[in-house]
Amino acid sequence: MSQPDSAENPTARGEALLAGGRPDEAVAAFTAALALRPKDSAAWRGLGKAQLDLGDQNAAKISFARALAIVPYDRYAAHMLASLSGPADVQATGYVADLFDTYADDFDAHLTGDLNYRIPQAIRALLAERAPFASLLDLGCGTGLVGAALSDLVATIHGIDIAPRMTRKAHERGLYRHLRTGDLLDSIANDPALVGPYDLVTAADVFVYLGPLEAIFAATATLLVPQGLLVFSVETTAGDAPVLRSSGRFAHPAAYIARLADQFGFTLDVTQSRPIRQERDQPIPGALYLLTRN
Ligand SMILES: C[S@@+](CC[C@H](N)C(=O)[O-])C[C@H]1O[C@@H](n2cnc3c(N)ncnc32)[C@H](O)[C@@H]1O
């Protein structure tokens, strides 16, 4: 039997409106879908996304909770609910690890090809004139694109990633001396091979999965030597606190990064506005930061 198209299926119409950047109309479509089928979990998910795109976090939280109550193994809904429920452990749902495990085989080709991801090269351009470095800890190393971009600038490279298939890919490059599969904070706290000290820490397109960054800034400050560098990218937004997007990723305002730098003993040396990559054929606005530990 063929699927009903979006003209006769309000959930499909809501998805199309969301993808087209029309969240207010998407809310109406999902609401109509739920009036017909109150247990349509896809409509609750869609409604949550549209509400989030409109900035209504409280309503979105209720919608994701409804989706999760209907489909308890929905990891996206669990991730969104956890992320909207405060600074609890957003990794506990397993959503991020699953997402990247599924993606690992296609990651390099898709990200650097279709999605035009160039953050590792931009990090290299920032660091080349400051090289050489004795030791790098690559946070959320993924398949090792940052290690590959910096391998001739750094003597020893260590990496951490939560997705086992991503660290396996990084291992295959033969560039990382120690690779740890696990959550960043947990690995830094518990792996004696990762205590440093490092003169460089990178996090390329990783803080988008963490939300609040206080804990990782505090941990990084203890790993770096004085004058050591922390380089990372974020998706940008206005305001002064991290914001969860319907993509499942967080955006971080410049004012928030400046406050963290101050709070955790860093000097903010470089802020570079640049797109992170493409999404739905549009560039995602972002920034690359270089901070020096005082
Ligand atoms: C978009 S990829 C970027 C990978 C790599 N840094 C690069 O530039 O190619 C984000 C990576 O961060 C990892 N990640 C996200 N949250 C994490 C966490 N809490 N602990 C460890 N790794 C995490 C993901 O598994 C994924 O491999």
Tab-separated table of C-alpha atoms and ligand atoms in Angstrom:
chain	number	residue	atom	x	y	z
A	1	MET	CA	0.000	0.000	0.000
A	2	SER	CA	1.436	3.416	-0.889
A	3	GLN	CA	2.073	6.028	1.836
A	4	PRO	CA	-0.405	8.915	1.915
A	5	ASP	CA	1.291	12.063	0.593
A	6	SER	CA	1.577	15.237	2.603
A	7	ALA	CA	-1.631	16.724	1.101
A	8	GLU	CA	-3.739	14.104	2.905
A	9	ASN	CA	-1.424	13.304	5.819
A	10	PRO	CA	-1.048	16.229	8.247
A	11	THR	CA	2.013	14.645	9.931
A	12	ALA	CA	3.843	14.435	6.597
A	13	ARG	CA	2.700	17.977	5.818
A	14	GLY	CA	4.076	19.146	9.185
A	15	GLU	CA	7.440	17.513	8.424
A	16	ALA	CA	7.584	19.231	5.032
A	17	LEU	CA	6.752	22.608	6.612
A	18	LEU	CA	9.434	22.064	9.274
A	19	ALA	CA	12.030	21.184	6.639
A	20	GLY	CA	11.002	24.311	4.742
A	21	GLY	CA	11.619	26.519	7.786
A	22	ARG	CA	7.930	27.240	8.514
A	23	PRO	CA	7.557	26.038	12.125
A	24	ASP	CA	4.425	28.056	12.927
A	25	GLU	CA	2.498	26.381	10.102
A	26	ALA	CA	4.068	23.043	11.096
A	27	VAL	CA	2.600	23.420	14.608
A	28	ALA	CA	-0.867	23.763	13.055
A	29	ALA	CA	-0.343	20.677	10.872
A	30	PHE	CA	0.935	18.506	13.746
A	31	THR	CA	-1.888	19.725	15.987
A	32	ALA	CA	-4.378	18.697	13.292
A	33	ALA	CA	-2.669	15.287	13.038
A	34	LEU	CA	-2.935	14.788	16.789
A	35	ALA	CA	-6.613	15.704	16.803
A	36	LEU	CA	-7.122	12.767	14.406
A	37	ARG	CA	-4.621	10.362	16.016
A	38	PRO	CA	-3.610	11.371	19.565
A	39	LYS	CA	-1.073	8.501	19.754
A	40	ASP	CA	0.850	9.476	16.618
A	41	SER	CA	4.347	9.645	18.148
A	42	ALA	CA	5.836	11.107	14.951
A	43	ALA	CA	3.380	14.003	15.224
A	44	TRP	CA	4.382	14.606	18.876
A	45	ARG	CA	8.067	14.581	17.855
A	46	GLY	CA	7.377	16.943	14.987
A	47	LEU	CA	5.330	19.221	17.227
A	48	GLY	CA	8.202	19.307	19.742
A	49	LYS	CA	10.683	20.252	17.001
A	50	ALA	CA	8.430	22.987	15.639
A	51	GLN	CA	7.840	24.396	19.136
A	52	LEU	CA	11.604	24.392	19.740
A	53	ASP	CA	12.197	26.215	16.450
A	54	LEU	CA	9.710	28.820	17.703
A	55	GLY	CA	11.608	29.135	20.999
A	56	ASP	CA	8.929	27.515	23.195
A	57	GLN	CA	11.068	25.111	25.204
A	58	ASN	CA	8.402	24.308	27.810
A	59	ALA	CA	5.845	23.241	25.218
A	60	ALA	CA	8.537	21.269	23.322
A	61	LYS	CA	9.461	19.420	26.497
A	62	ILE	CA	5.861	18.280	26.984
A	63	SER	CA	5.617	17.146	23.338
A	64	PHE	CA	8.852	15.117	23.494
A	65	ALA	CA	7.645	13.552	26.766
A	66	ARG	CA	4.419	12.503	25.003
A	67	ALA	CA	6.391	11.014	22.086
A	68	LEU	CA	8.571	9.077	24.524
A	69	ALA	CA	5.589	7.801	26.490
A	70	ILE	CA	4.184	6.322	23.259
A	71	VAL	CA	7.523	4.929	21.969
A	72	PRO	CA	9.815	4.377	24.996
A	73	TYR	CA	12.820	3.385	22.806
A	74	ASP	CA	12.736	6.678	20.845
A	75	ARG	CA	16.279	7.899	21.580
A	76	TYR	CA	15.847	11.217	19.828
A	77	ALA	CA	12.842	12.077	22.030
A	78	ALA	CA	14.749	10.852	25.110
A	79	HIS	CA	17.746	13.013	24.160
A	80	MET	CA	15.601	16.089	23.604
A	81	LEU	CA	13.740	15.584	26.874
A	82	ALA	CA	16.986	15.077	28.831
A	83	SER	CA	18.592	18.086	27.156
A	84	LEU	CA	15.597	20.294	27.952
A	85	SER	CA	15.398	19.084	31.538
A	86	GLY	CA	18.507	20.863	32.795
A	87	PRO	CA	22.190	20.061	33.085
A	88	ALA	CA	21.570	16.334	33.727
A	89	ASP	CA	23.668	13.817	31.821
A	90	VAL	CA	22.533	14.290	28.227
A	91	GLN	CA	24.755	11.386	27.125
A	92	ALA	CA	22.845	8.909	29.305
A	93	THR	CA	20.216	8.319	26.619
A	94	GLY	CA	22.820	6.813	24.260
A	95	TYR	CA	21.468	8.982	21.433
A	96	VAL	CA	24.805	10.576	20.437
A	97	ALA	CA	26.809	7.335	20.577
A	98	ASP	CA	24.154	5.557	18.489
A	99	LEU	CA	23.934	8.388	16.001
A	100	PHE	CA	27.662	8.361	15.290
A	101	ASP	CA	28.030	4.586	15.387
A	102	THR	CA	25.444	4.364	12.633
A	103	TYR	CA	27.160	7.161	10.728
A	104	ALA	CA	30.821	6.036	11.146
A	105	ASP	CA	31.311	4.279	7.797
A	106	ASP	CA	29.985	7.214	5.752
A	107	PHE	CA	31.134	10.024	8.048
A	108	ASP	CA	34.282	11.244	6.239
A	109	ALA	CA	32.857	11.143	2.725
A	110	HIS	CA	29.499	12.666	3.670
A	111	LEU	CA	30.832	15.379	5.986
A	112	THR	CA	33.768	16.555	3.919
A	113	GLY	CA	31.913	16.042	0.608
A	114	ASP	CA	28.202	16.901	0.572
A	115	LEU	CA	28.246	18.843	3.840
A	116	ASN	CA	31.426	20.825	3.099
A	117	TYR	CA	32.861	20.393	6.621
A	118	ARG	CA	36.229	22.207	6.844
A	119	ILE	CA	36.728	22.820	10.582
A	120	PRO	CA	39.832	20.569	10.878
A	121	GLN	CA	41.525	22.561	8.076
A	122	ALA	CA	40.492	25.847	9.713
A	123	ILE	CA	41.997	24.641	13.004
A	124	ARG	CA	45.201	23.771	11.177
A	125	ALA	CA	45.340	27.247	9.629
A	126	LEU	CA	44.969	28.794	13.103
A	127	LEU	CA	47.678	26.617	14.634
A	128	ALA	CA	50.305	26.310	11.889
A	129	GLU	CA	52.190	29.446	12.860
A	130	ARG	CA	52.102	28.454	16.559
A	131	ALA	CA	53.461	24.911	15.937
A	132	PRO	CA	55.139	22.646	16.863
A	133	PHE	CA	53.145	21.136	19.741
A	134	ALA	CA	54.315	18.332	22.007
A	135	SER	CA	50.921	16.842	22.864
A	136	LEU	CA	47.317	17.104	21.694
A	137	LEU	CA	44.148	15.790	23.306
A	138	ASP	CA	41.446	15.660	20.623
A	139	LEU	CA	38.044	15.745	22.368
A	140	GLY	CA	35.297	13.970	20.399
A	141	CYS	CA	37.912	12.886	17.865
A	142	GLY	CA	35.416	11.001	15.697
A	143	THR	CA	37.154	9.274	12.799
A	144	GLY	CA	40.303	11.355	13.357
A	145	LEU	CA	39.929	14.197	10.854
A	146	VAL	CA	41.573	16.641	13.283
A	147	GLY	CA	44.457	14.237	13.950
A	148	ALA	CA	44.969	13.919	10.200
A	149	ALA	CA	44.924	17.714	9.705
A	150	LEU	CA	47.428	18.330	12.527
A	151	SER	CA	49.644	15.232	12.389
A	152	ASP	CA	52.755	17.075	11.176
A	153	LEU	CA	52.320	19.858	13.757
A	154	VAL	CA	52.040	17.662	16.882
A	155	ALA	CA	54.361	14.990	18.316
A	156	THR	CA	51.819	12.927	20.300
A	157	ILE	CA	48.059	12.791	19.737
A	158	HIS	CA	45.463	11.295	22.089
A	159	GLY	CA	41.736	11.109	21.402
A	160	ILE	CA	38.423	10.412	23.134
A	161	ASP	CA	35.084	9.631	21.526
A	162	ILE	CA	31.850	8.197	22.847
A	163	ALA	CA	31.022	6.186	19.690
A	164	PRO	CA	33.007	2.924	19.423
A	165	ARG	CA	32.827	2.726	15.636
A	166	MET	CA	34.192	6.273	15.368
A	167	THR	CA	37.219	5.525	17.587
A	168	ARG	CA	37.797	2.349	15.552
A	169	LYS	CA	38.019	4.481	12.403
A	170	ALA	CA	40.391	6.897	14.145
A	171	HIS	CA	42.521	3.934	15.229
A	172	GLU	CA	42.818	2.778	11.601
A	173	ARG	CA	44.572	6.051	10.729
A	174	GLY	CA	47.503	5.077	12.960
A	175	LEU	CA	47.947	8.690	14.116
A	176	TYR	CA	46.561	8.541	17.672
A	177	ARG	CA	48.811	7.077	20.358
A	178	HIS	CA	46.023	6.558	22.908
A	179	LEU	CA	42.355	6.354	21.979
A	180	ARG	CA	39.608	6.049	24.531
A	181	THR	CA	36.004	5.144	23.838
A	182	GLY	CA	33.804	6.923	26.364
A	183	ASP	CA	32.238	10.159	27.466
A	184	LEU	CA	34.678	13.086	27.561
A	185	LEU	CA	34.303	14.028	31.206
A	186	ASP	CA	34.184	10.459	32.403
A	187	SER	CA	37.298	9.541	30.370
A	188	ILE	CA	39.291	12.554	31.566
A	189	ALA	CA	38.360	11.766	35.161
A	190	ASN	CA	39.107	8.046	35.001
A	191	ASP	CA	41.742	7.233	32.357
A	192	PRO	CA	45.273	7.620	33.791
A	193	ALA	CA	46.671	7.769	30.236
A	194	LEU	CA	44.753	11.008	29.641
A	195	VAL	CA	45.889	13.161	32.566
A	196	GLY	CA	48.236	15.227	30.392
A	197	PRO	CA	49.643	17.753	30.628
A	198	TYR	CA	48.898	18.846	27.059
A	199	ASP	CA	49.942	21.969	25.229
A	200	LEU	CA	46.929	21.667	22.903
A	201	VAL	CA	43.297	20.510	23.310
A	202	THR	CA	40.871	20.504	20.366
A	203	ALA	CA	37.108	19.969	20.134
A	204	ALA	CA	35.900	20.231	16.537
A	205	ASP	CA	32.099	20.210	16.212
A	206	VAL	CA	31.755	18.422	19.557
A	207	PHE	CA	30.550	20.997	22.095
A	208	VAL	CA	27.300	21.116	20.080
A	209	TYR	CA	26.480	17.773	21.741
A	210	LEU	CA	27.270	18.889	25.299
A	211	GLY	CA	25.109	21.953	25.918
A	212	PRO	CA	26.461	23.525	29.116
A	213	LEU	CA	30.271	23.698	28.882
A	214	GLU	CA	31.244	24.573	32.467
A	215	ALA	CA	32.391	21.042	33.343
A	216	ILE	CA	34.484	20.528	30.203
A	217	PHE	CA	36.116	23.960	30.576
A	218	ALA	CA	37.018	23.116	34.196
A	219	ALA	CA	38.425	19.715	33.170
A	220	THR	CA	40.388	21.153	30.231
A	221	ALA	CA	41.947	23.847	32.416
A	222	THR	CA	43.474	21.098	34.582
A	223	LEU	CA	44.859	19.220	31.546
A	224	LEU	CA	46.596	22.134	29.827
A	225	VAL	CA	50.001	23.580	30.679
A	226	PRO	CA	50.094	27.351	31.310
A	227	GLN	CA	49.958	29.029	27.878
A	228	GLY	CA	48.472	25.805	26.463
A	229	LEU	CA	45.769	26.244	23.805
A	230	LEU	CA	42.122	25.178	23.657
A	231	VAL	CA	40.648	25.322	20.132
A	232	PHE	CA	37.016	24.487	19.418
A	233	SER	CA	34.066	25.259	17.161
A	234	VAL	CA	30.459	25.968	18.104
A	235	GLU	CA	27.211	26.723	16.333
A	236	THR	CA	26.336	30.304	17.177
A	237	THR	CA	23.188	31.976	18.461
A	238	ALA	CA	22.189	35.233	20.156
A	239	GLY	CA	21.640	35.496	23.913
A	240	ASP	CA	23.844	34.475	26.788
A	241	ALA	CA	23.187	30.752	27.403
A	242	PRO	CA	23.335	27.558	25.300
A	243	VAL	CA	20.174	26.794	23.320
A	244	LEU	CA	18.992	23.343	22.197
A	245	ARG	CA	17.933	23.215	18.547
A	246	SER	CA	15.510	20.823	16.898
A	247	SER	CA	18.561	19.285	15.190
A	248	GLY	CA	19.357	17.808	18.627
A	249	ARG	CA	22.473	20.014	18.822
A	250	PHE	CA	23.163	23.035	21.010
A	251	ALA	CA	24.190	26.509	19.864
A	252	HIS	CA	26.444	28.656	22.076
A	253	PRO	CA	26.417	32.478	22.138
A	254	ALA	CA	29.652	34.503	22.063
A	255	ALA	CA	28.799	36.118	25.421
A	256	TYR	CA	28.599	32.668	27.042
A	257	ILE	CA	32.003	31.589	25.671
A	258	ALA	CA	33.580	34.871	26.842
A	259	ARG	CA	32.111	34.338	30.333
A	260	LEU	CA	33.444	30.760	30.525
A	261	ALA	CA	36.910	31.857	29.386
A	262	ASP	CA	36.983	34.396	32.169
A	263	GLN	CA	35.584	32.015	34.781
A	264	PHE	CA	38.005	29.149	34.068
A	265	GLY	CA	41.259	31.089	33.584
A	266	PHE	CA	41.561	31.404	29.800
A	267	THR	CA	42.344	34.356	27.549
A	268	LEU	CA	40.169	34.505	24.455
A	269	ASP	CA	42.736	35.087	21.683
A	270	VAL	CA	40.869	34.376	18.452
A	271	THR	CA	37.170	34.367	17.537
A	272	GLN	CA	36.564	33.521	13.904
A	273	SER	CA	33.034	33.540	12.482
A	274	ARG	CA	32.634	30.803	9.924
A	275	PRO	CA	30.038	28.276	8.772
A	276	ILE	CA	30.385	24.855	10.387
A	277	ARG	CA	28.911	22.885	7.472
A	278	GLN	CA	25.815	22.665	5.297
A	279	GLU	CA	22.402	21.600	6.575
A	280	ARG	CA	19.458	21.353	4.177
A	281	ASP	CA	21.670	23.158	1.637
A	282	GLN	CA	22.209	26.123	3.962
A	283	PRO	CA	25.414	26.919	5.889
A	284	ILE	CA	25.125	26.542	9.679
A	285	PRO	CA	26.523	29.758	11.212
A	286	GLY	CA	29.312	29.053	13.644
A	287	ALA	CA	32.532	30.231	15.226
A	288	LEU	CA	36.002	28.894	15.834
A	289	TYR	CA	37.684	29.912	19.095
A	290	LEU	CA	41.289	29.814	20.227
A	291	LEU	CA	41.812	30.294	23.976
A	292	THR	CA	45.094	30.390	25.912
A	293	ARG	CA	45.222	28.982	29.424
A	294	ASN	CA	46.524	31.715	31.761
B	1	LIG	C1	30.464	15.933	14.382
B	1	LIG	S1	31.537	14.747	15.047
B	1	LIG	C2	33.111	15.565	14.921
B	1	LIG	C3	34.259	14.589	14.952
B	1	LIG	C4	35.646	15.201	14.812
B	1	LIG	N1	35.948	16.089	15.899
B	1	LIG	C5	35.795	15.906	13.491
B	1	LIG	O1	36.016	17.113	13.474
B	1	LIG	O2	35.695	15.225	12.461
B	1	LIG	C6	31.198	14.832	16.792
B	1	LIG	C7	31.856	13.721	17.574
B	1	LIG	O3	31.737	14.004	18.966
B	1	LIG	C8	31.497	12.785	19.652
B	1	LIG	N2	30.880	13.100	20.948
B	1	LIG	C9	29.735	13.781	21.165
B	1	LIG	N3	29.492	13.865	22.489
B	1	LIG	C10	30.516	13.243	23.124
B	1	LIG	C11	30.844	13.018	24.487
B	1	LIG	N4	30.074	13.457	25.492
B	1	LIG	N5	31.966	12.335	24.788
B	1	LIG	C12	32.778	11.876	23.784
B	1	LIG	N6	32.513	12.057	22.468
B	1	LIG	C13	31.410	12.746	22.138
B	1	LIG	C14	30.607	12.005	18.693
B	1	LIG	O4	30.582	10.625	18.952
B	1	LIG	C15	31.223	12.356	17.345
B	1	LIG	O5	32.188	11.426	16.939
